[in-house]
GROMACS .gro file of C-alpha atoms in nm:
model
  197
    1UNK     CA    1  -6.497   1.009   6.920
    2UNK     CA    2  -6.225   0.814   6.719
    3UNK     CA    3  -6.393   0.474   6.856
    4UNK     CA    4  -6.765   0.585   6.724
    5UNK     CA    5  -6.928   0.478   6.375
    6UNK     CA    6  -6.979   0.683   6.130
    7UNK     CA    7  -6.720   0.946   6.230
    8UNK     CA    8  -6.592   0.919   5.844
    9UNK     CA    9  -6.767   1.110   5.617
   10UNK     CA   10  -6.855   1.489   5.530
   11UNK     CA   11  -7.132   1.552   5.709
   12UNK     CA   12  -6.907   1.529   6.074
   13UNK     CA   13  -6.666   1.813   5.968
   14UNK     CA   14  -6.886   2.047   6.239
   15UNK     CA   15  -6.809   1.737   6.514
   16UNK     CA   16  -6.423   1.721   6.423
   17UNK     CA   17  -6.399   2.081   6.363
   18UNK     CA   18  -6.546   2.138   6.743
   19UNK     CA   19  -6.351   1.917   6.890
   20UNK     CA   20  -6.021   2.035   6.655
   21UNK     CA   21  -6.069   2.408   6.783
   22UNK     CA   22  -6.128   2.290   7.197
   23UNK     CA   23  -5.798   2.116   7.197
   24UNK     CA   24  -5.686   2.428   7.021
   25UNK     CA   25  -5.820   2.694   7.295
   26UNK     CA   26  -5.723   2.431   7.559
   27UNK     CA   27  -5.354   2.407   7.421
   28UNK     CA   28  -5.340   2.747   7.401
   29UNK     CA   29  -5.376   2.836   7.755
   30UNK     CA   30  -5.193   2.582   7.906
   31UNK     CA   31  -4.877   2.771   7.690
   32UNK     CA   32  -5.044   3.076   7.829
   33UNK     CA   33  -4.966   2.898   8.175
   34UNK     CA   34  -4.727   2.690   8.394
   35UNK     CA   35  -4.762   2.353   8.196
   36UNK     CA   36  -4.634   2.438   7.947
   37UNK     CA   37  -4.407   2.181   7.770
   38UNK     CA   38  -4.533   1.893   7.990
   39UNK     CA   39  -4.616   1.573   7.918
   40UNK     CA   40  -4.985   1.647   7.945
   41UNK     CA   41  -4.913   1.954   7.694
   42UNK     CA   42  -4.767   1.716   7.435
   43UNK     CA   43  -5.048   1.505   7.487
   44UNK     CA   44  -5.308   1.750   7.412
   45UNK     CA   45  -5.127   1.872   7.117
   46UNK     CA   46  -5.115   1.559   6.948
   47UNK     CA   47  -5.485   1.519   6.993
   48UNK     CA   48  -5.534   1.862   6.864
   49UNK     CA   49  -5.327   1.767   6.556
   50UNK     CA   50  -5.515   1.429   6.531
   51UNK     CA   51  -5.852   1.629   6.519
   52UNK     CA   52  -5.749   1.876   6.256
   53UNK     CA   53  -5.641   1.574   6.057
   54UNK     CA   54  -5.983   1.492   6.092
   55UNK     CA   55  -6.191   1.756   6.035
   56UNK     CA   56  -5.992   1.817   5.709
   57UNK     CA   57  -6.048   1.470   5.589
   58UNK     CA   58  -6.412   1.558   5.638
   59UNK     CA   59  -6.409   1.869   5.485
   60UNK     CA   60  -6.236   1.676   5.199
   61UNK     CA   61  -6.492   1.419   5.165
   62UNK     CA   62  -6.748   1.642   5.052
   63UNK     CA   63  -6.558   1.750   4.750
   64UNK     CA   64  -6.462   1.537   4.504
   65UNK     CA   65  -6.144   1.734   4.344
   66UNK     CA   66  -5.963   1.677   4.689
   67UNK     CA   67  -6.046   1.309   4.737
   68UNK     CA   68  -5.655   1.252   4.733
   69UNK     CA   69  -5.595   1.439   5.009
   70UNK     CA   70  -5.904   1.272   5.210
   71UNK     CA   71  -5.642   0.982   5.147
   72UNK     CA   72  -5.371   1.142   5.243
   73UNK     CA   73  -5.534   1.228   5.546
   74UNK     CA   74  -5.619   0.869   5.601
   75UNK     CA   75  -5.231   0.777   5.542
   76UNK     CA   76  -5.148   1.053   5.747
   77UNK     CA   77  -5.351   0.930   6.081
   78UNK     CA   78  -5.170   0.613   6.087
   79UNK     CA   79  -4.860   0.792   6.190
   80UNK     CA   80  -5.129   0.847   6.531
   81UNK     CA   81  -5.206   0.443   6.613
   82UNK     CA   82  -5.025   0.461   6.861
   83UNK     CA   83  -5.349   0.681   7.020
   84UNK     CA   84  -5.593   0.579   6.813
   85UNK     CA   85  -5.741   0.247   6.727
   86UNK     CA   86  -5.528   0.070   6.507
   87UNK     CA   87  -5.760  -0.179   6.352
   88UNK     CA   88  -5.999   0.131   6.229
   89UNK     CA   89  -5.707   0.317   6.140
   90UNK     CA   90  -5.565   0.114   5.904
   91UNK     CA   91  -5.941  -0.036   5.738
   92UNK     CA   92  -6.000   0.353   5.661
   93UNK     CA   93  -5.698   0.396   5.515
   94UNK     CA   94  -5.699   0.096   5.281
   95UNK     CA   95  -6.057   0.166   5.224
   96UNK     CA   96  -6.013   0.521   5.093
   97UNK     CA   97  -5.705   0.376   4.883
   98UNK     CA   98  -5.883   0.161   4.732
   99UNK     CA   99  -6.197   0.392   4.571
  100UNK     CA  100  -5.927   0.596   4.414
  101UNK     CA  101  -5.770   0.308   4.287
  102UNK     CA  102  -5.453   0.319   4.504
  103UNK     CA  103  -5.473  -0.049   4.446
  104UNK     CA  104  -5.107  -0.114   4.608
  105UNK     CA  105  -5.151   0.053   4.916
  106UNK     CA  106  -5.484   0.001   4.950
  107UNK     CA  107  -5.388  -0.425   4.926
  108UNK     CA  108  -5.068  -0.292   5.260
  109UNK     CA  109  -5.328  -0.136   5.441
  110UNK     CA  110  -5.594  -0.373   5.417
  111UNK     CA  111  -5.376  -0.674   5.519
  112UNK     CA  112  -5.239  -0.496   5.800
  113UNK     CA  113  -5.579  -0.415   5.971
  114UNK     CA  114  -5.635  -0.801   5.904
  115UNK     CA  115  -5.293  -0.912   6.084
  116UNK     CA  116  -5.448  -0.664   6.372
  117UNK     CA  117  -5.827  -0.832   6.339
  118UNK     CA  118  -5.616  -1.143   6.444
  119UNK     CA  119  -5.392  -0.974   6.707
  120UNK     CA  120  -5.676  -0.910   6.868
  121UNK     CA  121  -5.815  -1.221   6.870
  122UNK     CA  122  -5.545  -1.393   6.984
  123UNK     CA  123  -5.447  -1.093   7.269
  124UNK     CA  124  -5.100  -1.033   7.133
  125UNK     CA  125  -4.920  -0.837   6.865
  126UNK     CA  126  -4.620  -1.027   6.837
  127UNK     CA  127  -4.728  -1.180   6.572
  128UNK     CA  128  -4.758  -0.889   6.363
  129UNK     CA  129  -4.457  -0.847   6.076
  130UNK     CA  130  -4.361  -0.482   6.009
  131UNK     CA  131  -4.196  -0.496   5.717
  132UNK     CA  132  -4.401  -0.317   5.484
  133UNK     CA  133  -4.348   0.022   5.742
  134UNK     CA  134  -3.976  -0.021   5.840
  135UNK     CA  135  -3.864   0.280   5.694
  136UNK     CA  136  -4.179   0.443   5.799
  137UNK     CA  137  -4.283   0.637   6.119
  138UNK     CA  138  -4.581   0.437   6.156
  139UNK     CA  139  -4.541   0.331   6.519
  140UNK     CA  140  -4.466  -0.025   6.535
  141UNK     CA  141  -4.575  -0.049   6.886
  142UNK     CA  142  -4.958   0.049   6.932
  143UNK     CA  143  -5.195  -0.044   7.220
  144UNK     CA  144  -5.394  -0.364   7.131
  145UNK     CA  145  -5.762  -0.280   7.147
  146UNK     CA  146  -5.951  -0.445   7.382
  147UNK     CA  147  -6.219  -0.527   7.074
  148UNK     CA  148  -6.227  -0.484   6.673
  149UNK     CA  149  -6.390  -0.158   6.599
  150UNK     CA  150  -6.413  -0.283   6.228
  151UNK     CA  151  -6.637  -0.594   6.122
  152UNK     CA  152  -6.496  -0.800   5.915
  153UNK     CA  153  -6.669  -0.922   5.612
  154UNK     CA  154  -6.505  -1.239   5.484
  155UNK     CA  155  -6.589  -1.242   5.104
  156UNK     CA  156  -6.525  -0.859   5.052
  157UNK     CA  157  -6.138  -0.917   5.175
  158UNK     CA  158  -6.138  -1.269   4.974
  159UNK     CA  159  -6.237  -1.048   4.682
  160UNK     CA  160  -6.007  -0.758   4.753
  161UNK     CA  161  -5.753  -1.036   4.772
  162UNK     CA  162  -5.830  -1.220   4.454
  163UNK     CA  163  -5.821  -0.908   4.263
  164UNK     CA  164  -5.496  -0.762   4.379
  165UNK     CA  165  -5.326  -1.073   4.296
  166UNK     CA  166  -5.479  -1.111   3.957
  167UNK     CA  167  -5.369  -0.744   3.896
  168UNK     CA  168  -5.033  -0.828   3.998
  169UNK     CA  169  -5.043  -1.184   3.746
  170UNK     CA  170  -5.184  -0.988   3.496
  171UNK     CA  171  -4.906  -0.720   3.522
  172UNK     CA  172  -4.638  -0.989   3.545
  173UNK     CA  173  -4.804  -1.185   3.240
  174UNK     CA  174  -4.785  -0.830   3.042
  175UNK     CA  175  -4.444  -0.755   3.143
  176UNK     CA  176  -4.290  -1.119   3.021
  177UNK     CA  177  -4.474  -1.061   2.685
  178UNK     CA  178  -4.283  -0.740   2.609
  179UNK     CA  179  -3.967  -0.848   2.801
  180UNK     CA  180  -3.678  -0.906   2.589
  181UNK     CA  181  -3.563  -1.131   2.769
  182UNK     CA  182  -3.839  -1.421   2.672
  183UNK     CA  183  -3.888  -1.486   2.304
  184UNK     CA  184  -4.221  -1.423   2.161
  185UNK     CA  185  -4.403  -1.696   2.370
  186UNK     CA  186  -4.445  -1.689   2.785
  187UNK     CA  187  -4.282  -2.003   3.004
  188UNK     CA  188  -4.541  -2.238   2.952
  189UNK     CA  189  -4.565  -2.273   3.358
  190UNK     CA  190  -4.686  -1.864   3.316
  191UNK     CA  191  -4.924  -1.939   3.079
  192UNK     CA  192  -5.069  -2.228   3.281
  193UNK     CA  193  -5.090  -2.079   3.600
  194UNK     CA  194  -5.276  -1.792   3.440
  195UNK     CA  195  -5.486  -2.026   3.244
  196UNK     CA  196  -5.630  -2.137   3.567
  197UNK     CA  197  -5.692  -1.879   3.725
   0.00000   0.00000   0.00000
């Protein structure tokens, strides 16, 4: 289910929810049994977990006072790509940033599920630079999907890219103009670079 389209929106909260309250019953009586704390137990109780993160980002969807914590939900699934496809993960995530105008972490996301579009293209991950989630516990080391579960559309991400860094040189350009520590007038190499943009 985590590999299918169209598995992010409201109108799957009855698909997630089913799923959720399975792992739930199925969890349940393996406590209720002899595998209890076993690997396999673990297992199923992080896909359990996943699910409910799931079916509440669905259930979130569909009203618009709790779109923050559809996005939160979001944020919160990428501490899971280690068991769920990384590449999705990470595009929902920036996606869902981005229409509340989480324009920072929706620029982190983003570029991450674009360092993974070309880790799997190339068949390796040691490319990949983890700075931006050292002191996270967003796993590091996920399973490279075998494809990209994500299409990537070339001018939306050159877009996404232009305007984040025009935020940012805007921001910059407004923060030397009240800085005290330029007189009244911008570096002329500020002003130029922003001229031609």
């Amino acid at each position: 289910m985590v590999n299918a389209e169209g598995m992010n929106c409201a109108e799957v909260y009855h698909t997630w929810a089913k799923l959720r309250d399975m792992l739930y019953d199925l969890c349940d009586n393996m406590v209720k049994g002899s595998e209890v704390n076993s690997p396999a137990h673990h297992e199923f109780e992080q896909m359990m977990l996943i699910a409910h993160y799931y079916s509440t980002r669905s259930a979130a969807q569909g009203v618009q006072q709790l779109d923050v914590m559809a996005v939160k939900l979001c944020v919160a699934l990428l501490r899971h790509t280690d068991l769920l496809p990384a590449d999705k993960a990470f595009y929902e995530a920036g996606m869902a940033a981005k229409v509340i105008g989480w324009e920072n972490s929706a620029f982190i996301f983003l570029n991450r599920f674009l360092d993974l579009v070309d880790a799997i293209e190339e068949g390796s991950l040691d490319a990949l630079d983890h700075t931006d989630f050292q002191y996270t516990d967003i796993p590091f080391e996920v399973p490279l999907p075998a494809k990209q579960h994500v299409p990537v559309s070339n001018m939306c991400l050159i877009l996404l890219t232009a305007n984040h860094l025009l935020s940012v040189t805007l921001a910059l350009f407004s923060l030397l103009l009240t800085s005290s520590l330029c007189d009244s007038r911008p570096p002329l190499s500020v002003t130029l670079v922003l001229l031609s943009l």
